PDB file of C-alpha atoms in Angstrom:
ATOM      1  CA  MET A   1      -2.121  -7.936   8.629  1.00 56.00           C
ATOM      2  CA  LEU A   2      -5.773  -6.579   8.407  1.00 57.00           C
ATOM      3  CA  ASP A   3      -6.076  -6.549   4.656  1.00 53.00           C
ATOM      4  CA  ARG A   4      -7.601 -10.060   4.272  1.00 62.00           C
ATOM      5  CA  TRP A   5     -10.547  -9.002   6.323  1.00 60.00           C
ATOM      6  CA  THR A   6     -10.982  -5.377   5.229  1.00 64.00           C
ATOM      7  CA  THR A   7     -10.803  -6.588   1.504  1.00 67.00           C
ATOM      8  CA  ARG A   8     -13.715  -8.750   1.980  1.00 69.00           C
ATOM      9  CA  LEU A   9     -15.714  -5.984   3.663  1.00 70.00           C
ATOM     10  CA  ILE A  10     -15.235  -3.417   1.222  1.00 72.00           C
ATOM     11  CA  ALA A  11     -15.502  -5.579  -1.936  1.00 75.00           C
ATOM     12  CA  PRO A  12     -19.249  -5.474  -2.499  1.00 81.00           C
ATOM     13  CA  PRO A  13     -19.677  -1.589  -2.422  1.00 85.00           C
ATOM     14  CA  LEU A  14     -16.486  -1.238  -4.579  1.00 84.00           C
ATOM     15  CA  ARG A  15     -18.016  -3.642  -7.041  1.00 87.00           C
ATOM     16  CA  LEU A  16     -21.191  -1.656  -7.441  1.00 90.00           C
ATOM     17  CA  LEU A  17     -19.249   1.533  -7.918  1.00 88.00           C
ATOM     18  CA  ALA A  18     -17.100  -0.216 -10.547  1.00 90.00           C
ATOM     19  CA  LYS A  19     -20.088  -1.489 -12.524  1.00 92.00           C
ATOM     20  CA  THR A  20     -21.313   2.075 -12.717  1.00 91.00           C
ATOM     21  CA  LEU A  21     -18.043   3.285 -14.099  1.00 92.00           C
ATOM     22  CA  LYS A  22     -17.737   0.489 -16.577  1.00 91.00           C
ATOM     23  CA  ALA A  23     -21.155   1.225 -17.970  1.00 92.00           C
ATOM     24  CA  ARG A  24     -19.791   4.788 -18.687  1.00 93.00           C
ATOM     25  CA  GLY A  25     -16.761   3.578 -20.371  1.00 92.00           C
ATOM     26  CA  ILE A  26     -14.229   4.450 -17.560  1.00 94.00           C
ATOM     27  CA  THR A  27     -11.132   2.379 -17.705  1.00 94.00           C
ATOM     28  CA  PRO A  28      -9.233   1.030 -14.530  1.00 94.00           C
ATOM     29  CA  ASP A  29      -6.025   3.039 -15.597  1.00 95.00           C
ATOM     30  CA  GLN A  30      -8.040   6.241 -15.699  1.00 96.00           C
ATOM     31  CA  VAL A  31      -9.276   5.591 -12.205  1.00 96.00           C
ATOM     32  CA  THR A  32      -5.705   4.891 -11.080  1.00 96.00           C
ATOM     33  CA  PHE A  33      -4.244   8.141 -12.484  1.00 96.00           C
ATOM     34  CA  ALA A  34      -7.241  10.178 -11.153  1.00 97.00           C
ATOM     35  CA  GLY A  35      -6.845   8.692  -7.665  1.00 97.00           C
ATOM     36  CA  PHE A  36      -3.093   9.348  -7.730  1.00 98.00           C
ATOM     37  CA  LEU A  37      -3.531  13.041  -8.712  1.00 98.00           C
ATOM     38  CA  ILE A  38      -6.033  13.483  -6.008  1.00 98.00           C
ATOM     39  CA  GLY A  39      -3.732  11.899  -3.595  1.00 98.00           C
ATOM     40  CA  LEU A  40      -0.961  14.173  -4.391  1.00 98.00           C
ATOM     41  CA  LEU A  41      -3.116  17.047  -3.461  1.00 98.00           C
ATOM     42  CA  SER A  42      -2.532  16.094   0.155  1.00 98.00           C
ATOM     43  CA  VAL A  43       1.148  17.232  -0.057  1.00 98.00           C
ATOM     44  CA  PRO A  44       0.419  20.966  -0.497  1.00 98.00           C
ATOM     45  CA  LEU A  45      -2.511  20.717   1.789  1.00 98.00           C
ATOM     46  CA  LEU A  46      -0.473  19.222   4.545  1.00 98.00           C
ATOM     47  CA  ALA A  47       2.338  21.612   3.985  1.00 98.00           C
ATOM     48  CA  PHE A  48      -0.078  24.440   4.760  1.00 98.00           C
ATOM     49  CA  GLN A  49      -1.402  22.367   7.706  1.00 98.00           C
ATOM     50  CA  LEU A  50      -4.993  21.806   6.151  1.00 98.00           C
ATOM     51  CA  TYR A  51      -5.164  18.429   7.849  1.00 98.00           C
ATOM     52  CA  GLU A  52      -8.752  17.880   7.384  1.00 98.00           C
ATOM     53  CA  LEU A  53      -8.837  18.579   3.627  1.00 98.00           C
ATOM     54  CA  ALA A  54      -5.577  16.364   3.288  1.00 98.00           C
ATOM     55  CA  LEU A  55      -7.403  13.506   4.933  1.00 98.00           C
ATOM     56  CA  VAL A  56     -10.194  13.911   2.359  1.00 98.00           C
ATOM     57  CA  ALA A  57      -7.663  13.635  -0.438  1.00 98.00           C
ATOM     58  CA  ILE A  58      -5.890  10.601   1.198  1.00 98.00           C
ATOM     59  CA  LEU A  59      -9.213   8.846   1.637  1.00 96.00           C
ATOM     60  CA  CYS A  60     -10.325   9.674  -1.945  1.00 97.00           C
ATOM     61  CA  ASN A  61      -7.026   8.224  -3.188  1.00 97.00           C
ATOM     62  CA  ARG A  62      -7.658   4.999  -1.150  1.00 94.00           C
ATOM     63  CA  ILE A  63     -11.321   4.662  -2.577  1.00 94.00           C
ATOM     64  CA  PHE A  64     -10.094   5.101  -6.020  1.00 95.00           C
ATOM     65  CA  ASP A  65      -7.435   2.508  -5.447  1.00 92.00           C
ATOM     66  CA  GLY A  66     -10.036   0.022  -4.492  1.00 92.00           C
ATOM     67  CA  ILE A  67     -12.264   0.957  -7.400  1.00 93.00           C
ATOM     68  CA  ASP A  68      -9.697   0.423 -10.097  1.00 92.00           C
ATOM     69  CA  GLY A  69      -8.972  -3.126  -8.947  1.00 89.00           C
ATOM     70  CA  ALA A  70     -12.668  -3.880  -8.978  1.00 91.00           C
ATOM     71  CA  LEU A  71     -13.143  -2.307 -12.267  1.00 93.00           C
ATOM     72  CA  ALA A  72     -10.268  -4.401 -13.633  1.00 91.00           C
ATOM     73  CA  ARG A  73     -11.653  -7.648 -12.241  1.00 88.00           C
ATOM     74  CA  LEU A  74     -14.974  -6.899 -14.120  1.00 90.00           C
ATOM     75  CA  GLY A  75     -12.926  -7.461 -17.327  1.00 84.00           C
ATOM     76  CA  THR A  76      -9.557  -9.050 -17.769  1.00 79.00           C
ATOM     77  CA  PRO A  77      -6.920  -7.503 -15.406  1.00 79.00           C
ATOM     78  CA  SER A  78      -3.777  -6.416 -17.119  1.00 86.00           C
ATOM     79  CA  ASP A  79      -0.160  -6.752 -15.851  1.00 86.00           C
ATOM     80  CA  ALA A  80       0.422  -3.156 -17.024  1.00 91.00           C
ATOM     81  CA  GLY A  81      -2.518  -1.829 -14.889  1.00 91.00           C
ATOM     82  CA  GLY A  82      -1.275  -3.837 -11.864  1.00 88.00           C
ATOM     83  CA  TYR A  83       2.256  -2.458 -12.406  1.00 90.00           C
ATOM     84  CA  LEU A  84       0.873   1.046 -12.584  1.00 93.00           C
ATOM     85  CA  ASP A  85      -1.361   0.719  -9.619  1.00 92.00           C
ATOM     86  CA  ILE A  86       1.387  -0.563  -7.255  1.00 91.00           C
ATOM     87  CA  THR A  87       4.085   1.895  -8.294  1.00 92.00           C
ATOM     88  CA  LEU A  88       1.842   4.936  -7.837  1.00 95.00           C
ATOM     89  CA  ASP A  89       0.624   3.509  -4.493  1.00 94.00           C
ATOM     90  CA  PHE A  90       4.266   3.483  -3.077  1.00 93.00           C
ATOM     91  CA  ILE A  91       4.831   6.982  -4.493  1.00 96.00           C
ATOM     92  CA  PHE A  92       1.727   8.177  -2.771  1.00 97.00           C
ATOM     93  CA  TYR A  93       2.582   6.617   0.537  1.00 96.00           C
ATOM     94  CA  SER A  94       6.037   8.420   0.655  1.00 96.00           C
ATOM     95  CA  ALA A  95       4.385  11.730  -0.501  1.00 98.00           C
ATOM     96  CA  VAL A  96       2.123  11.918   2.490  1.00 98.00           C
ATOM     97  CA  VAL A  97       5.020  11.439   4.713  1.00 98.00           C
ATOM     98  CA  PHE A  98       6.779  14.086   2.845  1.00 98.00           C
ATOM     99  CA  GLY A  99       3.772  16.395   3.368  1.00 98.00           C
ATOM    100  CA  PHE A 100       4.038  16.117   7.163  1.00 98.00           C
ATOM    101  CA  ALA A 101       7.654  16.872   6.858  1.00 98.00           C
ATOM    102  CA  LEU A 102       6.737  20.074   5.116  1.00 98.00           C
ATOM    103  CA  ALA A 103       3.975  20.953   7.689  1.00 98.00           C
ATOM    104  CA  ASP A 104       6.409  21.153  10.593  1.00 98.00           C
ATOM    105  CA  PRO A 105      10.120  20.584   9.464  1.00 98.00           C
ATOM    106  CA  THR A 106      11.566  21.192  12.828  1.00 97.00           C
ATOM    107  CA  ALA A 107       9.393  18.666  14.643  1.00 97.00           C
ATOM    108  CA  ASN A 108       8.628  16.239  11.733  1.00 98.00           C
ATOM    109  CA  ALA A 109      11.445  16.106   9.262  1.00 98.00           C
ATOM    110  CA  LEU A 110      13.892  13.768  10.872  1.00 98.00           C
ATOM    111  CA  ILE A 111      11.221  11.147  11.842  1.00 98.00           C
ATOM    112  CA  ALA A 112       9.625  11.520   8.354  1.00 98.00           C
ATOM    113  CA  CYS A 113      12.938  10.514   6.896  1.00 97.00           C
ATOM    114  CA  LEU A 114      13.116   7.562   9.067  1.00 98.00           C
ATOM    115  CA  LEU A 115       9.569   6.510   8.152  1.00 97.00           C
ATOM    116  CA  VAL A 116      10.347   6.838   4.445  1.00 97.00           C
ATOM    117  CA  PHE A 117      13.497   4.684   4.978  1.00 97.00           C
ATOM    118  CA  THR A 118      11.349   1.998   6.616  1.00 96.00           C
ATOM    119  CA  PHE A 119       8.851   2.250   3.728  1.00 94.00           C
ATOM    120  CA  MET A 120      11.684   1.344   1.379  1.00 94.00           C
ATOM    121  CA  GLY A 121      12.116  -1.780   3.403  1.00 93.00           C
ATOM    122  CA  THR A 122       8.595  -2.954   3.286  1.00 91.00           C
ATOM    123  CA  GLY A 123       8.201  -1.856  -0.393  1.00 89.00           C
ATOM    124  CA  SER A 124      11.331  -3.544  -1.637  1.00 91.00           C
ATOM    125  CA  SER A 125      10.850  -6.874   0.273  1.00 88.00           C
ATOM    126  CA  PHE A 126       7.323  -6.830  -1.150  1.00 84.00           C
ATOM    127  CA  LEU A 127       8.363  -6.293  -4.743  1.00 86.00           C
ATOM    128  CA  ALA A 128      11.548  -8.316  -4.757  1.00 87.00           C
ATOM    129  CA  TYR A 129       9.630 -11.249  -3.442  1.00 85.00           C
ATOM    130  CA  ALA A 130       6.887 -10.711  -6.028  1.00 81.00           C
ATOM    131  CA  ILE A 131       9.583 -11.172  -8.784  1.00 84.00           C
ATOM    132  CA  MET A 132      10.812 -14.354  -7.306  1.00 84.00           C
ATOM    133  CA  ALA A 133       7.290 -15.632  -6.587  1.00 81.00           C
ATOM    134  CA  GLU A 134       6.282 -15.111 -10.180  1.00 79.00           C
ATOM    135  CA  LYS A 135       9.532 -16.867 -11.394  1.00 80.00           C
ATOM    136  CA  LYS A 136       9.040 -19.864  -9.009  1.00 74.00           C
ATOM    137  CA  LYS A 137       5.316 -19.904  -9.727  1.00 75.00           C
ATOM    138  CA  LEU A 138       4.339 -19.414  -6.102  1.00 75.00           C
ATOM    139  CA  SER A 139       0.761 -18.425  -5.219  1.00 62.00           C
ATOM    140  CA  ASP A 140      -1.146 -16.835  -2.412  1.00 54.00           C
ATOM    141  CA  PRO A 141      -4.850 -17.921  -2.093  1.00 41.00           C
ATOM    142  CA  ASP A 142      -5.663 -15.147   0.320  1.00 42.00           C
ATOM    143  CA  PHE A 143      -4.803 -12.437  -2.182  1.00 40.00           C
ATOM    144  CA  SER A 144      -5.457 -14.193  -5.506  1.00 44.00           C
ATOM    145  CA  HIS A 145      -7.011 -11.033  -6.802  1.00 46.00           C
ATOM    146  CA  LYS A 146      -3.788  -9.111  -6.569  1.00 47.00           C
ATOM    147  CA  SER A 147      -1.698  -8.414  -9.768  1.00 46.00           C
ATOM    148  CA  PHE A 148       1.542  -9.275  -7.679  1.00 42.00           C
ATOM    149  CA  TYR A 149       1.994 -11.927  -5.107  1.00 43.00           C
ATOM    150  CA  TYR A 150       1.001 -10.261  -1.775  1.00 42.00           C
ATOM    151  CA  MET A 151       3.295 -11.127   1.070  1.00 48.00           C
ATOM    152  CA  ASN A 152       1.757 -10.780   4.371  1.00 54.00           C
ATOM    153  CA  GLY A 153       3.140  -8.545   7.219  1.00 57.00           C
ATOM    154  CA  LEU A 154       2.193  -6.307  10.168  1.00 63.00           C
ATOM    155  CA  ALA A 155       2.243  -3.192   7.950  1.00 64.00           C
ATOM    156  CA  GLU A 156      -0.068  -3.579   4.934  1.00 75.00           C
ATOM    157  CA  GLY A 157      -2.406  -1.262   3.173  1.00 75.00           C
ATOM    158  CA  THR A 158      -5.108  -1.109   5.960  1.00 85.00           C
ATOM    159  CA  GLU A 159      -2.549  -0.401   8.661  1.00 89.00           C
ATOM    160  CA  THR A 160      -0.931   2.316   6.509  1.00 92.00           C
ATOM    161  CA  ILE A 161      -4.152   4.125   5.836  1.00 93.00           C
ATOM    162  CA  ALA A 162      -5.115   3.875   9.528  1.00 94.00           C
ATOM    163  CA  ILE A 163      -1.803   5.540  10.482  1.00 96.00           C
ATOM    164  CA  PHE A 164      -2.363   8.249   7.786  1.00 97.00           C
ATOM    165  CA  VAL A 165      -5.799   8.977   9.374  1.00 97.00           C
ATOM    166  CA  LEU A 166      -4.231   9.240  12.849  1.00 98.00           C
ATOM    167  CA  PHE A 167      -1.606  11.550  11.456  1.00 98.00           C
ATOM    168  CA  CYS A 168      -4.327  13.894  10.080  1.00 98.00           C
ATOM    169  CA  LEU A 169      -6.478  13.748  13.193  1.00 98.00           C
ATOM    170  CA  PHE A 170      -3.628  14.194  15.560  1.00 98.00           C
ATOM    171  CA  PRO A 171      -0.855  16.033  13.776  1.00 98.00           C
ATOM    172  CA  GLU A 172       0.751  17.164  16.812  1.00 97.00           C
ATOM    173  CA  TYR A 173       1.596  13.611  17.726  1.00 98.00           C
ATOM    174  CA  PHE A 174       3.068  12.826  14.243  1.00 98.00           C
ATOM    175  CA  PRO A 175       6.625  12.190  15.741  1.00 98.00           C
ATOM    176  CA  GLU A 176       5.362   9.675  18.205  1.00 98.00           C
ATOM    177  CA  LEU A 177       2.911   7.948  15.718  1.00 98.00           C
ATOM    178  CA  ALA A 178       5.528   7.736  13.071  1.00 98.00           C
ATOM    179  CA  MET A 179       8.087   6.337  15.338  1.00 97.00           C
ATOM    180  CA  LEU A 180       5.573   3.635  16.297  1.00 96.00           C
ATOM    181  CA  PHE A 181       4.819   2.777  12.798  1.00 96.00           C
ATOM    182  CA  ALA A 182       8.425   2.850  11.671  1.00 96.00           C
ATOM    183  CA  ALA A 183       9.034   0.159  14.242  1.00 95.00           C
ATOM    184  CA  ILE A 184       6.174  -1.817  12.833  1.00 93.00           C
ATOM    185  CA  CYS A 185       7.571  -1.476   9.254  1.00 94.00           C
ATOM    186  CA  ILE A 186      11.040  -2.589  10.575  1.00 94.00           C
ATOM    187  CA  LEU A 187       9.478  -5.699  12.062  1.00 92.00           C
ATOM    188  CA  THR A 188       7.383  -6.248   8.932  1.00 91.00           C
ATOM    189  CA  THR A 189      10.606  -5.955   6.688  1.00 93.00           C
ATOM    190  CA  ALA A 190      12.490  -8.449   8.881  1.00 92.00           C
ATOM    191  CA  THR A 191       9.893 -11.056   8.709  1.00 90.00           C
ATOM    192  CA  ARG A 192       9.190 -10.595   5.044  1.00 89.00           C
ATOM    193  CA  VAL A 193      12.963 -10.797   4.247  1.00 91.00           C
ATOM    194  CA  TRP A 194      13.318 -13.978   6.457  1.00 90.00           C
ATOM    195  CA  GLY A 195      10.192 -15.581   5.516  1.00 87.00           C
ATOM    196  CA  GLY A 196      10.737 -14.934   1.847  1.00 86.00           C
ATOM    197  CA  TYR A 197      14.358 -16.133   1.877  1.00 89.00           C
ATOM    198  CA  GLN A 198      13.188 -19.310   3.525  1.00 88.00           C
ATOM    199  CA  THR A 199      10.325 -19.849   1.123  1.00 85.00           C
ATOM    200  CA  ILE A 200      12.584 -19.351  -1.989  1.00 87.00           C
ATOM    201  CA  LYS A 201      15.218 -21.595  -0.652  1.00 87.00           C
ATOM    202  CA  LYS A 202      12.625 -24.315   0.092  1.00 85.00           C
ATOM    203  CA  ALA A 203      11.248 -23.834  -3.560  1.00 83.00           C
ATOM    204  CA  GLU A 204      14.737 -24.153  -4.970  1.00 84.00           C
ATOM    205  CA  ARG A 205      15.561 -27.303  -2.951  1.00 83.00           C
ATOM    206  CA  THR A 206      12.134 -28.834  -4.063  1.00 78.00           C
ATOM    207  CA  ALA A 207      12.876 -28.052  -7.756  1.00 71.00           C
ATOM    208  CA  THR A 208      16.497 -29.537  -7.410  1.00 72.00           C
ATOM    209  CA  VAL A 209      14.906 -32.786  -6.010  1.00 67.00           C
ATOM    210  CA  THR A 210      12.346 -33.240  -8.738  1.00 64.00           C
ATOM    211  CA  GLU A 211      14.796 -32.641 -11.490  1.00 60.00           C
TER     212      GLU A 211
END
């Protein structure tokens, strides 16, 4: 929901960093891999309840995620790079939740399972629609820089990172915060499935009429 505004705010500094990396011969895929590996460090850090250090790893991952896209747009973005980026993003998101389950299995494990379950809903509705949108040649002007069609929802990248920050700052409230975000993810999935279905049906009807 907030991505369209946060993207515009962070784009200029990310572009400057990307230009510096490009001048040194760094590729977008290298940044993607590095960011993913740094992000995975959050799992053992969370397991040992080192929440501040885990937060640093999470934020570094998100910064790298922004830089790789900016770096790709300085040249010709590749579909392979976009595929790698979005796939590793979803793995990272679930890994962070898994880390909190390891931190306190008794209090966190069940709600962490619920949250990963809802992530499957937001992720699958996003990716399945992306496939159909490409097939039907649909487009989204608000996110024209994305490698995949970006379908809006209440739970997007900005909201996910915000909740991860809250998890790390207030780990004792993880169950309550995770329950709240799980509800938001369920609502996002429901609206995406319904909206996506209606949009694709409309595209199919339009195509039938014009044939």
